[in-house]
Short mmCIF file of C-alpha atoms and ligand atoms in Angstrom, two decimals:
data_model
loop_
_atom_site.label_atom_id
_atom_site.label_comp_id
_atom_site.label_asym_id
_atom_site.label_seq_id
_atom_site.Cartn_x
_atom_site.Cartn_y
_atom_site.Cartn_z
CA MET E 10 -166.79 -62.89 -114.49
CA THR E 11 -163.98 -62.63 -112.00
CA LYS E 12 -160.58 -63.60 -113.34
CA ARG E 13 -159.27 -66.91 -111.95
CA LEU E 14 -156.06 -65.45 -110.52
CA LEU E 15 -158.02 -62.74 -108.69
CA GLN E 16 -160.47 -65.32 -107.31
CA ALA E 17 -157.59 -67.31 -105.84
CA LEU E 18 -156.00 -64.16 -104.38
CA ALA E 19 -159.38 -63.28 -102.85
CA GLY E 20 -159.12 -66.53 -100.87
CA GLU E 21 -161.07 -68.97 -103.04
CA ALA E 22 -159.77 -72.50 -103.60
CA VAL E 23 -160.08 -72.24 -107.42
CA TRP E 24 -159.37 -75.65 -109.02
CA PRO E 25 -157.55 -76.38 -111.24
CA PRO E 26 -155.44 -73.54 -109.87
CA PRO E 27 -154.49 -70.52 -111.96
CA ILE E 28 -150.93 -70.66 -113.33
CA TRP E 29 -148.29 -68.12 -114.36
CA LEU E 30 -144.49 -68.26 -114.07
CA MET E 31 -141.98 -65.79 -112.67
CA ARG E 32 -139.89 -64.39 -115.57
CA GLN E 33 -142.36 -65.95 -118.02
CA ALA E 34 -141.32 -63.34 -120.59
CA GLY E 35 -137.65 -63.65 -121.40
CA ARG E 36 -134.73 -65.22 -123.15
CA TYR E 37 -136.06 -68.82 -123.25
CA LEU E 38 -138.66 -67.62 -125.82
CA PRO E 39 -137.46 -67.15 -129.42
CA GLU E 40 -140.05 -64.42 -129.95
CA TYR E 41 -138.55 -62.51 -126.98
CA ARG E 42 -135.01 -62.87 -128.33
CA ALA E 43 -136.23 -61.49 -131.67
CA VAL E 44 -137.62 -58.32 -130.02
CA ARG E 45 -134.57 -58.00 -127.72
CA ALA E 46 -132.20 -58.18 -130.71
CA GLY E 47 -133.78 -55.06 -132.16
CA VAL E 48 -133.21 -52.75 -129.16
CA ARG E 49 -130.09 -51.02 -127.90
CA ASP E 50 -130.28 -52.21 -124.32
CA PHE E 51 -132.51 -53.73 -121.69
CA VAL E 52 -133.57 -50.39 -120.15
CA ALA E 53 -134.68 -49.24 -123.62
CA LEU E 54 -136.82 -52.39 -123.90
CA CYS E 55 -138.42 -51.69 -120.49
CA THR E 56 -139.15 -48.05 -121.40
CA THR E 57 -140.51 -48.53 -124.93
CA PRO E 58 -144.21 -49.24 -124.29
CA ALA E 59 -145.01 -50.92 -127.61
CA LEU E 60 -142.14 -53.41 -127.19
CA ALA E 61 -142.55 -53.95 -123.44
CA ALA E 62 -146.27 -54.61 -123.99
CA GLU E 63 -145.50 -57.04 -126.82
CA VAL E 64 -143.08 -59.14 -124.74
CA THR E 65 -145.46 -59.05 -121.75
CA LEU E 66 -148.15 -60.67 -123.90
CA GLN E 67 -145.92 -63.25 -125.65
CA PRO E 68 -146.20 -65.99 -122.98
CA LEU E 69 -149.99 -65.51 -122.86
CA ARG E 70 -150.30 -66.07 -126.59
CA ARG E 71 -148.09 -69.13 -126.53
CA PHE E 72 -149.28 -70.83 -123.32
CA GLY E 73 -152.56 -69.16 -122.28
CA MET E 74 -151.31 -68.22 -118.80
CA ASP E 75 -153.81 -66.94 -116.21
CA ALA E 76 -151.71 -63.82 -115.62
CA ALA E 77 -149.47 -61.41 -117.45
CA ILE E 78 -146.69 -59.78 -115.43
CA LEU E 79 -145.59 -56.35 -116.54
CA PHE E 80 -142.30 -56.55 -118.42
CA SER E 81 -139.95 -54.28 -116.50
CA ASP E 82 -137.32 -54.79 -113.80
CA ILE E 83 -137.01 -54.13 -110.08
CA LEU E 84 -134.01 -51.86 -110.81
CA ILE E 85 -136.09 -49.46 -112.91
CA LEU E 86 -137.08 -47.80 -109.60
CA PRO E 87 -133.53 -46.75 -108.56
CA TRP E 88 -133.01 -45.68 -112.17
CA ALA E 89 -136.18 -43.56 -111.97
CA LEU E 90 -134.88 -42.04 -108.69
CA GLY E 91 -131.78 -40.87 -110.55
CA ARG E 92 -129.20 -43.68 -110.24
CA ALA E 93 -127.42 -44.86 -113.39
CA LEU E 94 -128.31 -48.40 -114.54
CA ASP E 95 -126.77 -50.66 -117.10
CA PHE E 96 -127.42 -54.31 -117.95
CA VAL E 97 -124.25 -56.03 -119.09
CA GLU E 98 -124.99 -58.81 -121.58
CA GLY E 99 -124.72 -62.19 -119.85
CA GLU E 100 -123.64 -60.65 -116.52
CA GLY E 101 -126.62 -58.77 -115.11
CA PRO E 102 -127.23 -55.30 -113.72
CA ARG E 103 -124.56 -52.72 -112.92
CA LEU E 104 -125.17 -49.56 -110.86
CA PRO E 105 -122.69 -47.12 -109.32
CA PRO E 106 -122.44 -48.40 -105.71
CA LEU E 107 -124.26 -46.07 -103.34
CA THR E 108 -122.15 -45.37 -100.23
CA THR E 109 -122.69 -41.82 -98.93
CA ALA E 110 -125.37 -39.78 -97.18
CA ALA E 111 -125.18 -37.22 -100.01
CA GLU E 112 -126.09 -39.95 -102.50
CA VAL E 113 -129.06 -41.07 -100.41
CA ASP E 114 -130.22 -37.45 -100.09
CA ALA E 115 -129.92 -36.98 -103.86
CA LEU E 116 -132.48 -39.73 -104.60
CA ASP E 117 -135.29 -37.71 -106.09
CA PRO E 118 -138.92 -38.88 -105.83
CA ALA E 119 -139.97 -35.86 -107.94
CA ARG E 120 -138.43 -37.67 -110.95
CA LEU E 121 -140.78 -40.65 -110.60
CA PRO E 122 -143.85 -39.47 -112.56
CA ALA E 123 -141.89 -38.61 -115.73
CA ALA E 124 -139.45 -41.54 -115.46
CA LEU E 125 -142.19 -44.12 -114.84
CA ALA E 126 -144.56 -42.74 -117.50
CA PRO E 127 -143.47 -45.31 -120.16
CA VAL E 128 -144.02 -48.16 -117.67
CA LEU E 129 -147.54 -46.92 -116.97
CA GLU E 130 -148.23 -46.67 -120.68
CA THR E 131 -147.07 -50.29 -121.05
CA ILE E 132 -149.61 -51.27 -118.39
CA GLU E 133 -152.42 -49.45 -120.22
CA ARG E 134 -151.53 -51.21 -123.47
CA VAL E 135 -151.26 -54.66 -121.89
CA ARG E 136 -154.49 -54.25 -119.94
CA ALA E 137 -156.30 -53.60 -123.23
CA GLY E 138 -155.01 -56.94 -124.58
CA VAL E 139 -155.00 -59.40 -121.65
CA GLY E 140 -158.49 -60.84 -122.11
CA ALA E 141 -159.34 -63.30 -119.31
CA ALA E 142 -155.84 -63.17 -117.83
CA ALA E 143 -155.07 -60.81 -114.95
CA LEU E 144 -152.36 -58.16 -115.18
CA ILE E 145 -149.80 -58.16 -112.36
CA GLY E 146 -147.71 -55.06 -111.63
CA PHE E 147 -144.62 -55.35 -109.43
CA ALA E 148 -141.74 -53.79 -107.57
CA GLY E 149 -138.67 -55.04 -105.82
CA ALA E 150 -139.09 -54.89 -102.06
CA PRO E 151 -136.99 -52.10 -100.48
CA PHE E 152 -134.39 -54.46 -98.95
CA THR E 153 -133.66 -56.29 -102.21
CA VAL E 154 -133.50 -53.04 -104.20
CA ALA E 155 -131.19 -51.53 -101.54
CA CYS E 156 -128.95 -54.61 -101.88
CA TYR E 157 -128.35 -53.91 -105.58
CA MET E 158 -128.01 -50.13 -105.05
CA VAL E 159 -125.33 -50.43 -102.37
CA GLU E 160 -123.52 -53.42 -103.90
CA GLY E 161 -123.81 -52.09 -107.45
CA GLN E 162 -124.41 -55.57 -108.89
CA GLY E 163 -125.58 -59.07 -108.06
CA SER E 164 -123.84 -60.90 -105.22
CA ARG E 165 -124.00 -64.14 -103.24
CA ASP E 166 -124.26 -62.38 -99.86
CA PHE E 167 -124.71 -58.62 -100.53
CA ALA E 168 -122.16 -57.98 -97.79
CA ALA E 169 -121.74 -54.27 -98.64
CA ALA E 170 -125.46 -53.57 -98.19
CA ARG E 171 -125.75 -55.67 -95.05
CA LEU E 172 -122.62 -54.06 -93.55
CA MET E 173 -124.09 -50.61 -94.18
CA ALA E 174 -127.19 -51.74 -92.25
CA TRP E 175 -124.99 -52.75 -89.25
CA ARG E 176 -122.43 -49.94 -89.34
CA GLU E 177 -124.59 -47.02 -90.43
CA PRO E 178 -128.13 -47.99 -89.43
CA ALA E 179 -129.41 -44.40 -89.69
CA LEU E 180 -128.13 -44.04 -93.25
CA PHE E 181 -129.41 -47.46 -94.31
CA GLY E 182 -132.73 -46.63 -92.62
CA ARG E 183 -133.02 -43.42 -94.66
CA LEU E 184 -132.34 -45.34 -97.86
CA MET E 185 -134.98 -47.92 -96.88
CA ALA E 186 -137.52 -45.20 -96.01
CA THR E 187 -137.01 -43.46 -99.37
CA LEU E 188 -137.34 -46.75 -101.23
CA THR E 189 -140.45 -47.73 -99.26
CA GLU E 190 -142.25 -44.49 -100.16
CA ALA E 191 -141.08 -44.67 -103.80
CA THR E 192 -142.32 -48.27 -103.99
CA ILE E 193 -145.74 -47.20 -102.73
CA ALA E 194 -145.84 -44.39 -105.32
CA SER E 195 -144.82 -46.76 -108.13
CA LEU E 196 -147.30 -49.51 -107.22
CA ASP E 197 -150.10 -46.99 -106.63
CA ALA E 198 -149.49 -45.56 -110.12
CA GLN E 199 -149.30 -49.06 -111.65
CA ILE E 200 -152.69 -49.92 -110.13
CA ALA E 201 -154.19 -46.64 -111.32
CA ALA E 202 -152.91 -47.47 -114.84
CA GLY E 203 -154.57 -50.92 -114.83
CA ALA E 204 -152.59 -53.46 -112.77
CA GLU E 205 -155.10 -55.80 -111.10
CA ALA E 206 -152.70 -57.28 -108.53
CA VAL E 207 -149.16 -56.37 -107.52
CA MET E 208 -146.19 -58.45 -106.41
CA LEU E 209 -143.36 -57.43 -104.10
CA PHE E 210 -140.13 -59.32 -104.90
CA ASP E 211 -137.82 -59.65 -101.88
CA SER E 212 -135.35 -62.02 -103.53
CA TRP E 213 -132.63 -61.59 -100.87
CA ALA E 214 -134.82 -61.48 -97.74
CA GLY E 215 -133.41 -64.85 -96.66
CA LEU E 216 -129.93 -63.38 -96.10
CA LEU E 217 -131.06 -61.53 -92.99
CA PRO E 218 -130.99 -62.65 -89.33
CA PRO E 219 -134.41 -62.49 -87.62
CA GLY E 220 -134.18 -58.99 -86.12
CA GLU E 221 -133.02 -57.49 -89.40
CA PHE E 222 -135.64 -59.53 -91.28
CA ARG E 223 -138.36 -57.96 -89.11
CA ARG E 224 -136.92 -54.45 -89.55
CA HIS E 225 -136.05 -54.50 -93.25
CA VAL E 226 -138.45 -57.09 -94.73
CA ILE E 227 -141.66 -57.38 -92.66
CA ALA E 228 -141.99 -53.73 -91.56
CA PRO E 229 -141.62 -52.18 -95.04
CA ALA E 230 -143.94 -54.81 -96.55
CA ALA E 231 -146.55 -54.01 -93.89
CA ARG E 232 -146.24 -50.28 -94.63
CA ILE E 233 -146.54 -50.86 -98.39
CA VAL E 234 -149.55 -53.22 -98.06
CA ALA E 235 -151.35 -50.83 -95.68
CA ALA E 236 -150.79 -47.80 -97.92
CA LEU E 237 -151.98 -49.64 -101.04
CA ARG E 238 -154.97 -51.17 -99.27
CA ALA E 239 -156.09 -47.71 -98.08
CA ARG E 240 -156.08 -46.46 -101.69
CA HIS E 241 -157.09 -49.64 -103.56
CA PRO E 242 -158.90 -51.96 -101.14
CA ALA E 243 -159.78 -54.56 -103.78
CA VAL E 244 -156.29 -54.98 -105.28
CA PRO E 245 -154.30 -57.88 -103.75
CA VAL E 246 -150.59 -57.81 -102.94
CA ILE E 247 -148.45 -60.94 -103.35
CA GLY E 248 -145.35 -60.98 -101.16
CA PHE E 249 -142.27 -63.02 -102.09
CA PRO E 250 -139.82 -63.06 -99.16
CA ARG E 251 -137.47 -65.53 -100.81
CA LEU E 252 -135.82 -68.04 -98.44
CA ALA E 253 -137.71 -66.64 -95.42
CA GLY E 254 -137.73 -70.17 -94.00
CA LEU E 255 -139.11 -70.31 -90.46
CA LEU E 256 -140.16 -66.64 -90.63
CA LEU E 257 -142.66 -67.24 -93.45
CA GLY E 258 -145.65 -67.30 -91.09
CA GLU E 259 -144.53 -64.15 -89.30
CA TYR E 260 -144.05 -62.41 -92.66
CA ALA E 261 -147.57 -63.33 -93.82
CA ALA E 262 -149.23 -62.25 -90.55
CA GLY E 263 -147.12 -59.10 -90.14
CA SER E 264 -147.29 -57.84 -93.72
CA ARG E 265 -150.97 -58.79 -94.27
CA VAL E 266 -150.33 -59.78 -97.91
CA GLN E 267 -153.21 -61.61 -99.65
CA GLY E 268 -150.81 -63.86 -101.59
CA LEU E 269 -147.55 -65.44 -100.47
CA GLY E 270 -144.96 -66.60 -102.99
CA LEU E 271 -143.10 -69.73 -101.84
CA ASP E 272 -139.49 -70.23 -102.90
CA THR E 273 -138.17 -73.54 -104.19
CA ALA E 274 -136.93 -74.66 -100.75
CA ALA E 275 -140.26 -74.10 -98.95
CA GLU E 276 -142.28 -77.18 -97.99
CA PRO E 277 -145.80 -76.37 -99.32
CA ALA E 278 -147.70 -78.40 -96.71
CA LEU E 279 -145.75 -76.78 -93.84
CA ALA E 280 -146.22 -73.31 -95.35
CA ALA E 281 -149.96 -74.01 -95.48
CA ARG E 282 -149.91 -74.64 -91.73
CA LEU E 283 -147.88 -71.49 -90.99
CA VAL E 284 -150.17 -69.01 -92.76
CA ALA E 285 -153.87 -68.17 -92.40
CA ALA E 286 -156.18 -70.29 -94.57
CA GLU E 287 -157.43 -67.30 -96.59
CA VAL E 288 -153.91 -66.31 -97.73
CA ALA E 289 -153.30 -67.67 -101.23
CA LEU E 290 -150.02 -69.56 -101.56
CA GLN E 291 -148.11 -69.29 -104.83
CA GLY E 292 -145.29 -71.48 -106.08
CA ASN E 293 -143.04 -73.34 -105.96
CA LEU E 294 -141.78 -75.71 -108.66
CA ASP E 295 -137.99 -75.90 -108.96
CA PRO E 296 -137.02 -74.00 -112.15
CA LEU E 297 -134.49 -76.79 -112.81
CA ALA E 298 -137.26 -79.43 -112.75
CA LEU E 299 -139.01 -77.39 -115.44
CA LEU E 300 -135.79 -77.22 -117.42
CA ALA E 301 -135.29 -80.99 -117.03
CA GLY E 302 -138.86 -81.84 -118.09
CA GLY E 303 -140.21 -85.37 -118.46
CA ALA E 304 -140.97 -87.63 -115.49
CA ALA E 305 -139.20 -85.38 -112.94
CA LEU E 306 -141.31 -82.39 -113.96
CA ALA E 307 -144.54 -84.40 -113.93
CA ALA E 308 -143.86 -85.91 -110.49
CA GLU E 309 -142.84 -82.61 -108.86
CA THR E 310 -145.86 -80.86 -110.33
CA ALA E 311 -148.21 -83.60 -109.09
CA ALA E 312 -146.73 -83.40 -105.57
CA ILE E 313 -147.25 -79.63 -105.35
CA LEU E 314 -150.82 -79.92 -106.67
CA ALA E 315 -151.63 -82.66 -104.15
CA ALA E 316 -150.27 -80.59 -101.24
CA MET E 317 -152.22 -77.47 -102.26
CA ARG E 318 -155.58 -78.97 -103.23
CA GLY E 319 -158.48 -77.44 -101.30
CA ARG E 320 -156.83 -74.13 -100.41
CA PRO E 321 -156.41 -70.86 -102.35
CA PHE E 322 -153.36 -71.52 -104.54
CA VAL E 323 -151.61 -70.14 -107.63
CA PHE E 324 -149.25 -72.49 -109.46
CA ASN E 325 -145.85 -70.91 -110.17
CA LEU E 326 -142.12 -71.59 -109.94
CA GLY E 327 -140.07 -71.18 -106.77
CA HIS E 328 -137.84 -68.64 -108.59
CA GLY E 329 -137.55 -67.24 -112.12
CA ILE E 330 -137.62 -69.41 -115.23
CA LEU E 331 -134.13 -70.23 -116.54
CA PRO E 332 -133.05 -69.07 -120.03
CA ALA E 333 -132.20 -72.66 -121.12
CA THR E 334 -135.76 -73.91 -120.44
CA PRO E 335 -137.37 -75.55 -123.51
CA PRO E 336 -140.71 -73.82 -124.23
CA ASP E 337 -142.26 -77.30 -124.79
CA HIS E 338 -141.69 -78.09 -121.11
CA VAL E 339 -143.69 -75.00 -120.16
CA ALA E 340 -146.54 -76.13 -122.45
CA ALA E 341 -146.48 -79.59 -120.82
CA LEU E 342 -146.58 -78.04 -117.34
CA VAL E 343 -149.56 -75.84 -118.20
CA ALA E 344 -151.41 -78.86 -119.64
CA GLN E 345 -150.76 -80.91 -116.50
CA VAL E 346 -151.93 -78.14 -114.14
CA ARG E 347 -155.04 -77.49 -116.26
CA GLY E 348 -155.86 -81.19 -116.12
CA ALA E 349 -155.65 -81.31 -112.32
O1 1CP A 413 -132.54 -59.22 -121.87
C1 1CP A 413 -132.54 -60.00 -120.91
O2 1CP A 413 -132.78 -61.19 -121.09
C2 1CP A 413 -132.23 -59.50 -119.52
C3 1CP A 413 -132.68 -60.45 -118.45
C4 1CP A 413 -133.77 -59.84 -117.56
C5 1CP A 413 -135.16 -59.98 -117.68
C6 1CP A 413 -135.92 -60.75 -118.72
C7 1CP A 413 -133.52 -58.99 -116.46
C8 1CP A 413 -132.20 -58.51 -115.97
N1 1CP A 413 -134.73 -58.61 -115.92
C9 1CP A 413 -135.77 -59.19 -116.63
C10 1CP A 413 -137.21 -58.98 -116.42
C11 1CP A 413 -137.76 -59.07 -115.06
N2 1CP A 413 -137.06 -58.97 -113.88
C12 1CP A 413 -139.13 -59.20 -114.76
C13 1CP A 413 -140.20 -59.15 -115.85
C14 1CP A 413 -141.42 -59.89 -115.82
C15 1CP A 413 -141.35 -61.41 -115.85
O3 1CP A 413 -141.26 -62.02 -114.78
O4 1CP A 413 -141.51 -61.98 -116.95
C16 1CP A 413 -139.24 -59.26 -113.35
C17 1CP A 413 -140.48 -59.44 -112.50
C18 1CP A 413 -137.94 -59.10 -112.81
C19 1CP A 413 -137.63 -59.04 -111.38
C20 1CP A 413 -136.22 -59.03 -110.92
N3 1CP A 413 -135.13 -58.44 -111.49
C21 1CP A 413 -135.80 -59.59 -109.68
C22 1CP A 413 -136.74 -60.24 -108.67
C23 1CP A 413 -137.06 -61.64 -108.97
C24 1CP A 413 -135.88 -62.61 -108.97
O5 1CP A 413 -135.62 -63.16 -110.06
O6 1CP A 413 -135.27 -62.83 -107.92
C25 1CP A 413 -134.41 -59.37 -109.55
C26 1CP A 413 -133.53 -59.79 -108.40
C27 1CP A 413 -133.99 -58.63 -110.70
C28 1CP A 413 -132.63 -58.11 -110.99
C29 1CP A 413 -132.13 -58.60 -112.29
N4 1CP A 413 -132.54 -58.08 -113.50
C30 1CP A 413 -131.97 -58.79 -114.52
C31 1CP A 413 -131.15 -59.80 -113.95
C32 1CP A 413 -130.31 -60.78 -114.73
C33 1CP A 413 -131.29 -59.70 -112.55
C34 1CP A 413 -130.63 -60.59 -111.50
C35 1CP A 413 -129.27 -60.11 -111.19
C36 1CP A 413 -128.50 -61.01 -110.21
O7 1CP A 413 -128.63 -60.85 -108.99
O8 1CP A 413 -127.73 -61.85 -110.70
#
């Protein structure tokens, strides 16, 4: 029996649609906070397979989601390439800002197999316990990962990274090329370890003007999808070019992803017209509507379901779940989608 998420990503209009939520494992769950309290830091949690596998499976046990997403982070890749990484409680990631050619040249793909070994072991453990749910592996897309590496932390506009792309295009291009190949290596290994679909998170794609969007978002995604498809033809890739706006259709056609994650601002019915009918759309409930719950949540959910009925679709949020979200609201959402 094919798993429901994989049927939808293969282009079938599965109904009711499969559901999972971005950041479905995390601080809004008391059982996650209990595990997190027992480890030194976030990187230790991501690289301890027994614990990472446990928190990956927690939302499945509680809500019966149609997919598990590997518990890790997009910044584990730069860490595996040799950059320092720290998660400051309540503030987010910190990396030493990357600014020089010597630092780009020092990124070391030879470190990947050993550094990513715990992540692959997590995948093996989760795969053994997912049951009818599908296991999704993931990576940050090269542009979004480059944003954090150059900036050194989160930002509203990632001006340092985007300035490097304008002022030193050759250097930024080398960084992007290294990240693109490392992303292929990571996702290839995740699939070999048991991931049944993979997702490419380009959270900051929407910051770019069209030419730069084509160069740094669509082109690397196309390269990654082609390389993975050559090695694993049956494993779908979900792209998430957040805030791509009018370039959503061009991203889908150019990258050749099988699934397209819609952000909160995307109009589902318009997105459906911009992309080929066999591409599964995924999204795009406002995480704040889920936090609010009640009538607002029910109405928003119903509107998305009505717009997506009859086409391949995966219910999800438009961005990650917020830490203040009551778990009961997630249970109510799953019940509503299952009753569609
Ligand atoms: O202990 C904690 O609660 C730390 C919070 C946390 C969590 C739970 C971070 C730090 N990362 C994660 C896990 C995570 N991150 C997953 C696991 C699987 C799941 O979805 O359940 C995934 C897929 C990510 C992806 C990720 N990390 C993205 C892309 C998606 C998005 O949300 O836009 C990004 C941009 C990051 C960077 C990051 N890691 C953590 C934080 C707080 C951030 C955002 C930093 C910022 O820009 O403010």
